[in-house]
Amino acid sequence: MSAPTRPPRRRRLTAAGIIGALAASVCAFSPAPAFAADVPSPTAHYDMSHAGTTLLDVSGNGRNATLTGFTDASFVDTGDDAVLRFKNDGYAALPQGLVTGADNDFTVEYTVATQTAANQFGWVLGNGVGAWNTTALGNHVFVNPRSGESAYSNQVLSGIRVKTGTSNGEVRLPAGGGLNPGFTTLTMVGSGNALTLYRDGQIISTVTHTYNLSSIVPASGALGYLGRSLYAGDALFTGDVTDVRFWDSSLTAEQVSASMPTAVQKSATTQALLRGDLLPIVKGANASLDSVRSNLTFPASSNGVALTWSSSDTAVVSNTGVVSRAVTTDTTVTITATPASGAPISFTVTVAAASASADLDAISLSSRTTENLPLITKGSVDGSAITWTSSDDALVTPTEAGYVAPTVGTADPYRGGGIVERPAYGSGDRTATLTAHASLNGTTLSRAFTVTVAEHARTAPDAGYASAYFKSDSDEKIYQAATSGNDFFTFSPVNGGNAVITSTADTKGLRDPYILRSHDGDKYYMVATDLCIGCGTGWGPAQSAGSLKIEVWESTDMVNWSRTNGENTGITINQPEAGMTWAPEAYWDDALQSYVVFFASRKYSDASHTNSDNLYARMFAVTTRDFKTFTYPPTTWQDTGYARIDSTVTKIGDYYYRFTKNEESGAAGPLEAGKDIFLERSKVLTAPTTSSSWSADPSQTWQLTDTHMTSLETGQAGEGPEIIKLNAGDPNNTAGDGYVFLVDNYGAGGYRAFVTTGDEIASSSQANRLSQRSSWNVRPAGGLPASPRHGAFVSVPQTVLTAMKNWTSIAAVASTTTLEVTGRDATASVTATDGGDVAGTVTFTGGAWTSTVALVDGKATASIPAGVTSVTATYDGYRDNLVTTSASSAAPVEALTVNTVAAVRCVAGKGQVLVTLSNTSTVAATVTVTTPYGSKQVALAAGATTTAAFATRLASVPAGTATVTATGATGQSYAGTAAIPAGLCG
């Protein structure tokens, strides 16, 4: 008997039409006829028609399912079909009655397309969400269309579970392969004690069991789910579903084939989705296909369907998507994607004429900057040659006309331009006009940008430490901790132990956070891996189809974090050929005057990721100045032919020191042990590494100086190394050159610490390795954040430490003002309790007199007018309000001045020296006069004058000097001299 033909599918009702139908009665649907005499009518049929939160049963039986998490945007109308796009964001609860427990006979037909391999259920019969091997986990039968487990990798996983005693009770169907390209119909048939799984009508697996469906079908509540697993922690389903039907009976093989959607119908739906899915991919970085300026993206496959591409004009758009920027007029081209099966899909694109104006339009500079500026020298749209001039070269440097790239390491993408010299703290911001001159095809256009260069921010001595980390594969959020003071091993959680950042974008997982203090020290940048293993992503897909983004934030207080790009999404820094972007870290490059961001990635031969060779992890690097714009594409930083990940860097003296994990399972050349840390050094941060060598020249590449550094001490494999210089005053920093090195023992509780010094790190060599010295010992566990995974550690001043402990913004610190009056000069000295910078003004007042003076190096001086008898100095604070005001008072001290005149007179033919003393002060004084002819002390009242006479007994008196010292009644002092003229008597 030939298989009966399934009638053609009807176009689905729109949401509005369905809502109207429901208003009358859901039962208004007529029972659907059987597709052939020998195919029974289903107990429910979900063709993805919906109304609000209701997934409609179009069988006429009224068994609607309840939707959770979906919106109208989750449903796509392909013309003759509707598709529900599960994006790990929702599920449908199935009603009772689809399948009963009267016997073991049932059938579930499920038409699906997915490229996501994960711990997920496409559908399940049974209820009760719980952990493995617990009674909270309900008994069930399920199908996962694409598993992430190693034994079923990218294959269909299905089975039945009825817990018995201490056994979890799961019986799985043997692996029978994966989905077909496009949409695949998976049909599970239960008959007696057998489960049989069909793929597009062909049996791919079967198993027998001893369970009864009566142990699975719940007595009440949801019968089961579409898109939801019963295992706690499993992800919601990711994939496209177009048709699901249930029978409370066992279909035969012929009925399975007759019932399912035809290959033509599935192909049509696949192609309709392909067009919609391809459009945003094909556009690449272009806003639309109507004005194309950058390369298009031609994926080798989509939704598991292989594609070949062609262009109607390869001189304008190549068959690989490369867009010519040599066109001088707008040019229209047709590009065509041809699926492995089905009709070609064509797109019309208009390639815009190249224009220097477009490159100028694309430039975006911050209106106020605390960092060097990314003054690009090549247009990001059409590749114009760009040079910059500056209205103030001392404030912001222009493009260096004679710039020569270094022979080793990355060339400066800005050719010397954009380096800012920030004004000193307290002197205020300054403004410069920067002009970009863009040249393309013989035309040069210019555009001016006004940028305010921020003054240096207030700084203070470091007084403690902060940390950021994630906890586990099932808790991929960012947590923070801080020390209780200036002792590295006193960490405790902040924010009440709650997560500080939880991702709601991209993969919705955050791992490997790294915090870097800005070069000028006034803000913190945090970067993290965009990966969610707990969402069901397997480690295989995480490396082959992982995120090309990093997640980036900035903060001044380590409490309030904001995205550097101003959007709730990460920043794409990796290339389409890459498999993942893991454990990003950053370090300041003195040569480039920029930050270098480095990360681990696989690199495939092309964007299709179809090759399986040379897929070891290696390290790549990009540069940035603002953590918003990054150089592209990434350059290869470390590629030795062996897998390596997780680099971290510090600079000691003239060398950069780099700790990295050997990701091989065993030795990798001179790297003696797999899953352990090794150490290298170089004078050039961006120098490439092509081999691990003890004898490498560190001025040209990176020289190996230690390996197999941690596992012999910890007894565990380690990754995520971190190195931090200890603060002055930290009790662990007895040598004054202290460092803490940390390694994440990812299989045994997280970070362990080694205390060392900069000298010990810098002196490590093959003949005298750091890790083989008696001083290299793992510190006893304790003092670090609880269960931290691959995180970061950074020094912070007291203001930030207090803000983190109180989980508030930075509060103003107290100040002390001291006033010293010397004569009529008053000097105020202002200090902050945290020992940091103080800027602003001091106002001196006394009676009706007032004078406001700017602080210079924490001091301000004013001259007190006569008649003012008491002075108050008040620190007024500064506009940043980071230091509180304070005041001090004092009485002015009257200056003591004694005017002195010496003369010679003759008495009886002999000379006599007369010294006349005039006290011009308002205080009495005791005056001592000394001449070559003797000394005298006299009391001299305020304003009084007296003369002291000294007999010389000489007829001819030579010229000389009279010295005067005086002491005032309230401690004043005076010293002076007067010339004694020569005199002749007789």
GROMACS .gro file of C-alpha atoms in nm, residues 640-644 662 664 666-674 678 690-694 704 707-708 766 769:
model
   27
  640THR     CA    1   5.382   2.851   1.875
  641GLY     CA    2   5.183   2.564   1.731
  642TYR     CA    3   5.073   2.463   2.082
  643ALA     CA    4   4.759   2.567   2.269
  644ARG     CA    5   4.804   2.853   2.514
  662ASN     CA    6   5.004   2.604   2.864
  664GLU     CA    7   4.813   2.143   2.613
  666GLY     CA    8   5.120   1.770   2.836
  667ALA     CA    9   5.453   1.929   2.752
  668ALA     CA   10   5.469   2.182   2.470
  669GLY     CA   11   5.830   2.210   2.355
  670PRO     CA   12   6.029   2.347   2.651
  671LEU     CA   13   5.707   2.398   2.847
  672GLU     CA   14   5.737   2.098   3.073
  673ALA     CA   15   5.380   2.047   3.194
  674GLY     CA   16   5.033   2.089   3.052
  678PHE     CA   17   5.495   2.965   3.240
  690THR     CA   18   5.637   3.203   1.742
  691SER     CA   19   5.819   2.961   1.972
  692SER     CA   20   5.899   2.907   2.339
  693SER     CA   21   6.274   2.953   2.381
  694TRP     CA   22   6.507   3.002   2.676
  704LEU     CA   23   6.109   3.199   2.829
  707THR     CA   24   5.779   2.698   3.330
  708HIS     CA   25   5.578   2.439   3.526
  766GLN     CA   26   6.667   2.886   3.282
  769ARG     CA   27   6.420   2.965   3.786
   0.00000   0.00000   0.00000
